[in-house]
Amino acid sequence: MKKCLLWGPTVKIPLLDIVKMHQPIRAEILSAMEEVVDSGSFIGGSYVEQFESELAAYTGTARAVGASSGSDALLAALMALEVKPGDEIITTAFTFFGTAGAIVRLGARPVFADIDPVTFNIAPDDLEKKVSERTVGILPVHLFGQAAQMDKIDAVARENGLWVVEDAAQSIGAMYGDRMCGSMGTAGIYSFFPAKNLGCVGDGGAVVTNDHALAEKIAVLRNHGSKPRYYHRLVGGNFRLDALQAAVLSVKLPHLREWEEKRRAAAATYSRLLAESGLYVTPAEVPGNRHVFNQYELRVKRGKRDAAAARLKDAGIGHAIYYPVPLHLQECFAGLGYKRGDLPVTEQASGEVLALPILVDEDTCKHIVSVLMTV
Ligand SMILES: Cc1ncc(COP(=O)(O)O)c(C=O)c1O
């Protein structure tokens, strides 16, 4: 029996086996870590700068600024855009908490638009309806490894003079046509949390942008607004990416494509085997875009999601529900005044979604599907 690496119960097939994924490059990772330890250069410096230039090149952006996490990358980006109390930012409630958390930490108000039922991403029509005179920006999320409808989002932003910060925490490598998620807006953020497609060995994140002045401001803000050292023009924070994490990320980045291909192959197998099930709705891929399956997220119909999850649990198969409570119904956001029924498509998704192990071979997919078919 193997332990699930993502705080799950003891399972035979973990939701994500990061140790196994690292096995072929374990020696390279350890040698990069050893190099950093021997260099004595732990904060900032050449390892961080090297990874930042590799990331900018990979994403096709002018600048990448490393950060201590995806959450801090988002916070620093919003701080650089001078988000202030009273501002409204339109986003989705069907996402990880950090998306809206960054908005609220700056005293601004997240305004939640409903989602597209097929992609789980923000619905541009509803987004348009939510624009008010207080709106300053749009924060779309490319959820589960799939692009939001950026053309329509950009059109709303342009018409209303708004910035767009893409939360691409789950979607490095995902493409919207020929542009990478994270690279299309005013700025984009990535998370290098270990379970992300490009994960480090702890916490890490980055902001990417084509705006040099914005990148510079974010770089200053992540270091307590200090430039030159001990002279502070801005109040920032400690949002820095560690050299150790940057060195590991430099080792892993060249392998990202090959891991994506494995994820895509498993997704294709699941989708083929479940196509006729009647109970499961498999994730749709939008033609022309590239889904990188940070999560393979099924919908389970007829109110049977929890029964399917229980069946997987009994069979020792890792799984997860992303996300059981949408953000507009979270207790800490009660003051925003939302109630059940306000975002029907989001609420329905929360009751139906079920994520399956994704970095697994064809036989494992077949076994998982055979268990799902018993529901
Ligand atoms: C959509 C989304 N936004 C933001 C974050 C925050 O990233 P981190 O965990 O690196 O702070 C995550 C990570 O879980 C995420 O999935």
Short mmCIF file of C-alpha atoms and ligand atoms in Angstrom, two decimals:
data_model
loop_
_atom_site.label_atom_id
_atom_site.label_comp_id
_atom_site.label_asym_id
_atom_site.label_seq_id
_atom_site.Cartn_x
_atom_site.Cartn_y
_atom_site.Cartn_z
CA MET A 1 0.00 0.00 0.00
CA LYS A 2 1.24 3.43 -0.89
CA LYS A 3 0.52 6.70 0.90
CA CYS A 4 -1.32 9.29 -1.15
CA LEU A 5 1.09 12.19 -1.50
CA LEU A 6 -1.64 14.75 -1.28
CA TRP A 7 -2.94 14.39 2.25
CA GLY A 8 -5.32 11.59 1.33
CA PRO A 9 -5.98 8.30 3.07
CA THR A 10 -3.78 5.28 2.46
CA VAL A 11 -4.41 4.28 -1.15
CA LYS A 12 -3.04 1.85 -3.72
CA ILE A 13 -3.29 4.36 -6.55
CA PRO A 14 -2.50 7.89 -5.35
CA LEU A 15 -4.14 10.92 -6.95
CA LEU A 16 -0.65 12.05 -7.89
CA ASP A 17 2.58 10.14 -7.23
CA ILE A 18 5.14 12.94 -7.25
CA VAL A 19 7.98 10.74 -5.99
CA LYS A 20 7.48 8.34 -8.92
CA MET A 21 7.23 11.26 -11.35
CA HIS A 22 10.58 12.58 -10.10
CA GLN A 23 12.35 9.22 -10.24
CA PRO A 24 13.96 9.58 -13.72
CA ILE A 25 15.39 13.04 -12.83
CA ARG A 26 15.97 12.49 -9.10
CA ALA A 27 19.78 12.64 -9.41
CA GLU A 28 19.58 15.87 -11.43
CA ILE A 29 17.25 17.46 -8.87
CA LEU A 30 19.53 16.49 -5.98
CA SER A 31 22.63 17.73 -7.76
CA ALA A 32 20.96 21.09 -8.49
CA MET A 33 19.99 21.36 -4.82
CA GLU A 34 23.52 20.47 -3.76
CA GLU A 35 24.90 23.15 -6.06
CA VAL A 36 22.70 25.80 -4.44
CA VAL A 37 23.67 24.66 -0.93
CA ASP A 38 27.36 24.82 -1.87
CA SER A 39 26.96 28.24 -3.52
CA GLY A 40 25.64 29.90 -0.36
CA SER A 41 23.37 31.96 -2.65
CA PHE A 42 19.92 31.29 -1.23
CA ILE A 43 17.95 34.51 -1.67
CA GLY A 44 17.71 36.01 -5.15
CA GLY A 45 20.86 35.63 -7.25
CA SER A 46 21.74 33.68 -10.36
CA TYR A 47 19.52 30.58 -9.84
CA VAL A 48 16.41 32.74 -9.54
CA GLU A 49 17.44 34.96 -12.46
CA GLN A 50 18.17 31.95 -14.65
CA PHE A 51 14.80 30.34 -13.97
CA GLU A 52 13.04 33.67 -14.53
CA SER A 53 14.59 34.03 -17.98
CA GLU A 54 13.79 30.39 -18.84
CA LEU A 55 10.19 30.90 -17.74
CA ALA A 56 9.80 34.11 -19.76
CA ALA A 57 11.13 32.31 -22.84
CA TYR A 58 8.89 29.28 -22.25
CA THR A 59 5.75 31.36 -21.83
CA GLY A 60 6.59 33.82 -24.60
CA THR A 61 6.52 36.82 -22.28
CA ALA A 62 8.94 39.71 -21.83
CA ARG A 63 9.53 39.18 -18.11
CA ALA A 64 8.96 36.59 -15.41
CA VAL A 65 9.26 37.50 -11.74
CA GLY A 66 9.60 34.61 -9.28
CA ALA A 67 7.45 34.65 -6.15
CA SER A 68 7.09 32.68 -2.93
CA SER A 69 3.80 31.09 -4.08
CA GLY A 70 1.04 31.48 -6.63
CA SER A 71 -0.99 33.28 -3.97
CA ASP A 72 1.81 35.79 -3.34
CA ALA A 73 2.39 36.21 -7.07
CA LEU A 74 -1.27 37.18 -7.39
CA LEU A 75 -1.11 39.51 -4.41
CA ALA A 76 2.02 41.23 -5.75
CA ALA A 77 0.45 41.64 -9.21
CA LEU A 78 -2.70 43.21 -7.75
CA MET A 79 -0.60 45.45 -5.47
CA ALA A 80 1.40 46.61 -8.50
CA LEU A 81 -1.88 47.43 -10.26
CA GLU A 82 -2.77 49.53 -7.20
CA VAL A 83 -5.91 47.67 -6.23
CA LYS A 84 -7.47 49.50 -3.29
CA PRO A 85 -10.42 49.24 -0.91
CA GLY A 86 -13.72 49.68 -2.72
CA ASP A 87 -12.42 48.43 -6.07
CA GLU A 88 -14.35 45.59 -7.69
CA ILE A 89 -12.63 42.76 -9.52
CA ILE A 90 -14.69 40.28 -11.50
CA THR A 91 -13.66 36.67 -11.12
CA THR A 92 -15.03 33.15 -10.76
CA ALA A 93 -16.27 31.44 -7.61
CA PHE A 94 -15.30 28.03 -9.01
CA THR A 95 -11.60 28.12 -8.19
CA PHE A 96 -9.07 27.68 -5.42
CA PHE A 97 -9.52 30.11 -2.53
CA GLY A 98 -6.31 32.03 -3.30
CA THR A 99 -7.84 33.66 -6.38
CA ALA A 100 -10.38 35.68 -4.39
CA GLY A 101 -8.25 35.75 -1.24
CA ALA A 102 -5.74 38.07 -2.92
CA ILE A 103 -8.53 40.51 -3.84
CA VAL A 104 -9.99 40.58 -0.34
CA ARG A 105 -6.58 40.91 1.32
CA LEU A 106 -6.25 44.27 -0.45
CA GLY A 107 -9.65 45.42 0.79
CA ALA A 108 -11.20 45.11 -2.67
CA ARG A 109 -14.37 43.21 -3.53
CA PRO A 110 -14.50 40.04 -5.63
CA VAL A 111 -17.57 40.09 -7.87
CA PHE A 112 -18.32 36.55 -8.94
CA ALA A 113 -19.55 35.72 -12.44
CA ASP A 114 -21.00 32.29 -13.20
CA ILE A 115 -19.11 29.68 -15.23
CA ASP A 116 -19.39 27.96 -18.56
CA PRO A 117 -20.87 24.49 -17.88
CA VAL A 118 -18.53 22.78 -20.34
CA THR A 119 -15.11 24.22 -19.43
CA PHE A 120 -15.83 25.26 -15.81
CA ASN A 121 -14.23 28.64 -16.66
CA ILE A 122 -15.77 32.10 -16.26
CA ALA A 123 -18.73 32.71 -18.60
CA PRO A 124 -18.01 35.88 -20.63
CA ASP A 125 -21.73 36.74 -20.96
CA ASP A 126 -22.21 36.79 -17.21
CA LEU A 127 -18.90 38.56 -16.73
CA GLU A 128 -20.10 41.39 -18.98
CA LYS A 129 -23.26 41.79 -16.88
CA LYS A 130 -21.20 42.19 -13.70
CA VAL A 131 -19.19 45.25 -14.84
CA SER A 132 -19.96 48.35 -12.75
CA GLU A 133 -18.41 51.79 -12.36
CA ARG A 134 -16.29 50.36 -9.53
CA THR A 135 -14.82 47.55 -11.62
CA VAL A 136 -11.07 47.94 -12.13
CA GLY A 137 -10.08 44.56 -13.50
CA ILE A 138 -10.93 41.00 -14.49
CA LEU A 139 -9.29 37.96 -12.90
CA PRO A 140 -10.11 34.92 -15.06
CA VAL A 141 -8.83 31.50 -13.98
CA HIS A 142 -7.69 28.86 -16.46
CA LEU A 143 -9.04 26.01 -14.38
CA PHE A 144 -7.79 22.41 -14.32
CA GLY A 145 -5.35 23.08 -17.20
CA GLN A 146 -7.79 24.55 -19.72
CA ALA A 147 -7.92 28.09 -21.12
CA ALA A 148 -10.76 30.50 -20.37
CA GLN A 149 -12.32 32.30 -23.36
CA MET A 150 -9.72 35.04 -23.53
CA ASP A 151 -10.92 36.74 -26.73
CA LYS A 152 -14.30 37.50 -25.17
CA ILE A 153 -12.75 38.43 -21.81
CA ASP A 154 -10.31 40.78 -23.55
CA ALA A 155 -13.16 42.39 -25.48
CA VAL A 156 -15.04 43.16 -22.23
CA ALA A 157 -11.80 44.50 -20.71
CA ARG A 158 -11.06 46.73 -23.70
CA GLU A 159 -14.60 48.12 -23.88
CA ASN A 160 -14.52 49.05 -20.21
CA GLY A 161 -10.87 50.07 -19.77
CA LEU A 162 -10.06 47.21 -17.37
CA TRP A 163 -6.87 45.28 -16.75
CA VAL A 164 -6.82 41.47 -16.96
CA VAL A 165 -4.72 39.34 -14.62
CA GLU A 166 -4.83 35.67 -15.58
CA ASP A 167 -4.75 33.12 -12.78
CA ALA A 168 -2.89 30.40 -14.65
CA ALA A 169 -1.82 28.67 -11.42
CA GLN A 170 -3.07 25.34 -12.82
CA SER A 171 -2.34 25.96 -16.47
CA ILE A 172 1.30 26.50 -17.34
CA GLY A 173 1.75 25.06 -20.83
CA ALA A 174 -1.96 25.20 -21.68
CA MET A 175 -2.63 27.01 -24.95
CA TYR A 176 -5.37 29.32 -26.14
CA GLY A 177 -4.81 29.06 -29.88
CA ASP A 178 -1.10 29.82 -30.22
CA ARG A 179 -0.80 31.78 -26.95
CA MET A 180 0.07 30.28 -23.60
CA CYS A 181 -2.23 30.69 -20.64
CA GLY A 182 -0.76 33.38 -18.41
CA SER A 183 0.83 35.30 -21.29
CA MET A 184 -2.22 37.06 -22.73
CA GLY A 185 -3.37 39.54 -20.10
CA THR A 186 -1.87 42.57 -18.42
CA ALA A 187 -0.11 39.96 -16.26
CA GLY A 188 -0.47 36.25 -15.50
CA ILE A 189 0.45 34.16 -12.50
CA TYR A 190 1.63 30.57 -12.04
CA SER A 191 1.83 28.38 -8.97
CA PHE A 192 4.66 25.89 -8.50
CA PHE A 193 2.90 24.09 -5.63
CA PRO A 194 4.14 20.48 -5.86
CA ALA A 195 0.88 19.14 -7.38
CA LYS A 196 0.92 21.62 -10.25
CA ASN A 197 2.12 20.48 -13.69
CA LEU A 198 5.38 22.31 -12.95
CA GLY A 199 5.84 21.94 -9.22
CA CYS A 200 8.82 22.67 -7.00
CA VAL A 201 9.78 20.93 -3.75
CA GLY A 202 7.88 23.36 -1.55
CA ASP A 203 6.03 26.55 -2.36
CA GLY A 204 6.77 28.78 -5.33
CA GLY A 205 5.10 30.93 -7.94
CA ALA A 206 5.71 33.59 -10.58
CA VAL A 207 4.18 36.53 -12.38
CA VAL A 208 4.71 36.93 -16.11
CA THR A 209 3.99 40.07 -18.12
CA ASN A 210 4.95 41.91 -21.29
CA ASP A 211 4.92 45.22 -19.42
CA HIS A 212 8.48 45.94 -18.26
CA ALA A 213 7.48 48.72 -15.86
CA LEU A 214 4.88 46.46 -14.21
CA ALA A 215 7.42 43.62 -13.91
CA GLU A 216 9.91 45.95 -12.30
CA LYS A 217 7.31 47.17 -9.81
CA ILE A 218 6.37 43.58 -8.91
CA ALA A 219 10.07 42.71 -8.49
CA VAL A 220 10.44 45.62 -6.06
CA LEU A 221 7.20 44.82 -4.21
CA ARG A 222 8.22 41.18 -3.64
CA ASN A 223 11.23 42.52 -1.74
CA HIS A 224 9.44 44.83 0.71
CA GLY A 225 9.41 47.61 -1.90
CA SER A 226 13.15 48.02 -1.38
CA LYS A 227 15.30 49.49 -4.17
CA PRO A 228 18.09 50.27 -3.66
CA ARG A 229 18.45 48.11 -0.58
CA TYR A 230 16.96 49.70 2.55
CA TYR A 231 15.35 52.55 0.55
CA HIS A 232 11.59 51.96 0.29
CA ARG A 233 9.41 53.75 -2.25
CA LEU A 234 6.61 51.21 -1.84
CA VAL A 235 5.24 48.99 0.91
CA GLY A 236 5.59 45.44 -0.37
CA GLY A 237 6.26 42.15 1.37
CA ASN A 238 8.55 39.15 1.35
CA PHE A 239 7.19 37.40 -1.72
CA ARG A 240 10.50 36.00 -3.00
CA LEU A 241 11.15 32.68 -4.75
CA ASP A 242 13.95 30.72 -3.02
CA ALA A 243 17.09 29.90 -5.03
CA LEU A 244 16.65 26.23 -4.06
CA GLN A 245 13.17 26.13 -5.62
CA ALA A 246 14.34 28.05 -8.70
CA ALA A 247 17.16 25.55 -9.29
CA VAL A 248 14.73 22.60 -9.04
CA LEU A 249 12.30 24.35 -11.40
CA SER A 250 15.10 24.83 -13.94
CA VAL A 251 15.70 21.08 -13.87
CA LYS A 252 12.00 20.29 -14.24
CA LEU A 253 10.93 22.84 -16.88
CA PRO A 254 12.46 20.93 -19.84
CA HIS A 255 10.37 17.87 -18.82
CA LEU A 256 7.06 19.69 -18.63
CA ARG A 257 5.99 18.78 -22.18
CA GLU A 258 6.63 15.07 -21.68
CA TRP A 259 4.58 15.04 -18.43
CA GLU A 260 1.81 16.94 -20.24
CA GLU A 261 1.77 14.27 -22.94
CA LYS A 262 1.35 11.56 -20.29
CA ARG A 263 -1.50 13.52 -18.70
CA ARG A 264 -3.14 14.01 -22.09
CA ALA A 265 -2.78 10.30 -22.94
CA ALA A 266 -4.43 9.25 -19.65
CA ALA A 267 -7.20 11.81 -20.22
CA ALA A 268 -7.82 10.43 -23.72
CA THR A 269 -8.04 6.87 -22.35
CA TYR A 270 -10.49 7.84 -19.59
CA SER A 271 -12.62 9.88 -22.00
CA ARG A 272 -12.72 7.05 -24.55
CA LEU A 273 -13.68 4.42 -21.97
CA LEU A 274 -16.29 6.59 -20.26
CA ALA A 275 -17.80 8.07 -23.42
CA GLU A 276 -20.88 5.85 -23.44
CA SER A 277 -21.34 5.50 -19.69
CA GLY A 278 -24.41 7.73 -19.38
CA LEU A 279 -23.43 8.55 -15.79
CA TYR A 280 -20.15 10.39 -16.33
CA VAL A 281 -19.55 13.55 -18.35
CA THR A 282 -15.93 13.68 -19.45
CA PRO A 283 -13.99 16.96 -19.75
CA ALA A 284 -14.39 18.67 -23.12
CA GLU A 285 -11.42 19.90 -25.09
CA VAL A 286 -11.96 23.08 -27.07
CA PRO A 287 -10.68 22.66 -30.65
CA GLY A 288 -7.58 24.77 -31.30
CA ASN A 289 -6.67 24.98 -27.61
CA ARG A 290 -4.41 22.66 -25.62
CA HIS A 291 -5.72 21.27 -22.34
CA VAL A 292 -2.86 20.16 -20.04
CA PHE A 293 -5.02 18.34 -17.48
CA ASN A 294 -3.66 19.57 -14.19
CA GLN A 295 -6.80 17.76 -13.14
CA TYR A 296 -8.99 15.29 -15.01
CA GLU A 297 -12.33 16.48 -13.73
CA LEU A 298 -15.42 14.37 -14.39
CA ARG A 299 -19.00 15.34 -13.76
CA VAL A 300 -21.02 12.56 -12.14
CA LYS A 301 -24.73 12.89 -12.95
CA ARG A 302 -27.92 11.73 -11.20
CA GLY A 303 -26.66 12.80 -7.74
CA LYS A 304 -24.16 9.93 -7.69
CA ARG A 305 -20.90 11.86 -7.22
CA ASP A 306 -20.48 10.92 -3.56
CA ALA A 307 -21.32 7.28 -4.31
CA ALA A 308 -18.66 7.24 -7.05
CA ALA A 309 -16.13 8.82 -4.66
CA ALA A 310 -16.97 6.20 -2.01
CA ARG A 311 -16.50 3.39 -4.53
CA LEU A 312 -13.05 4.76 -5.47
CA LYS A 313 -12.14 5.10 -1.81
CA ASP A 314 -13.09 1.48 -1.10
CA ALA A 315 -10.97 0.38 -4.05
CA GLY A 316 -7.94 2.35 -2.75
CA ILE A 317 -8.01 4.85 -5.62
CA GLY A 318 -7.02 8.47 -4.93
CA HIS A 319 -9.53 11.11 -6.00
CA ALA A 320 -10.56 14.64 -5.03
CA ILE A 321 -13.41 17.11 -5.26
CA TYR A 322 -12.27 20.44 -6.68
CA TYR A 323 -14.20 22.37 -5.33
CA PRO A 324 -16.90 21.28 -2.92
CA VAL A 325 -17.94 24.78 -1.77
CA PRO A 326 -17.81 27.59 -4.33
CA LEU A 327 -16.22 30.79 -3.09
CA HIS A 328 -19.42 32.87 -3.00
CA LEU A 329 -20.77 30.44 -0.37
CA GLN A 330 -17.65 30.32 1.81
CA GLU A 331 -18.23 31.39 5.40
CA CYS A 332 -15.48 34.01 5.36
CA PHE A 333 -17.16 35.74 2.39
CA ALA A 334 -20.63 35.89 3.96
CA GLY A 335 -20.20 39.67 4.19
CA LEU A 336 -20.20 39.87 0.39
CA GLY A 337 -23.92 39.06 0.52
CA TYR A 338 -24.13 36.12 -1.87
CA LYS A 339 -26.62 33.31 -1.32
CA ARG A 340 -27.25 29.83 -2.74
CA GLY A 341 -28.87 30.15 -6.15
CA ASP A 342 -26.87 33.24 -7.18
CA LEU A 343 -24.48 31.23 -9.38
CA PRO A 344 -26.46 28.16 -10.47
CA VAL A 345 -23.96 26.70 -12.94
CA THR A 346 -21.13 27.01 -10.41
CA GLU A 347 -23.24 25.44 -7.67
CA GLN A 348 -24.25 22.52 -9.85
CA ALA A 349 -20.60 21.87 -10.79
CA SER A 350 -19.60 21.79 -7.11
CA GLY A 351 -22.10 18.99 -6.52
CA GLU A 352 -20.98 16.90 -9.50
CA VAL A 353 -17.22 17.14 -9.97
CA LEU A 354 -14.76 14.35 -9.24
CA ALA A 355 -11.04 14.38 -10.09
CA LEU A 356 -9.24 11.13 -11.01
CA PRO A 357 -5.52 10.20 -10.90
CA ILE A 358 -4.01 11.65 -14.06
CA LEU A 359 -0.31 10.72 -14.30
CA VAL A 360 -1.13 7.03 -14.69
CA ASP A 361 -0.68 4.41 -17.42
CA GLU A 362 -3.38 2.91 -19.62
CA ASP A 363 -3.90 -0.22 -17.52
CA THR A 364 -4.40 1.88 -14.40
CA CYS A 365 -6.94 4.05 -16.25
CA LYS A 366 -8.78 0.89 -17.31
CA HIS A 367 -8.83 -0.40 -13.74
CA ILE A 368 -10.15 2.95 -12.42
CA VAL A 369 -12.84 3.03 -15.10
CA SER A 370 -13.88 -0.55 -14.26
CA VAL A 371 -14.42 0.56 -10.64
CA LEU A 372 -16.41 3.64 -11.76
CA MET A 373 -18.61 1.41 -13.93
CA THR A 374 -19.81 -0.46 -10.83
CA VAL A 375 -21.58 2.69 -9.51
C1 LIG B 1 -6.44 28.52 -9.34
C2 LIG B 1 -5.39 28.75 -8.30
N1 LIG B 1 -5.10 30.01 -7.95
C3 LIG B 1 -4.16 30.28 -7.03
C4 LIG B 1 -3.46 29.27 -6.41
C5 LIG B 1 -2.48 29.61 -5.36
O1 LIG B 1 -1.21 29.05 -5.57
P1 LIG B 1 -0.28 28.63 -4.34
O2 LIG B 1 -0.83 27.39 -3.73
O3 LIG B 1 1.07 28.39 -4.99
O4 LIG B 1 -0.24 29.77 -3.40
C6 LIG B 1 -3.73 27.94 -6.75
C7 LIG B 1 -2.99 26.83 -6.13
O5 LIG B 1 -3.47 25.94 -5.51
C8 LIG B 1 -4.74 27.67 -7.70
O6 LIG B 1 -5.05 26.41 -8.04
#
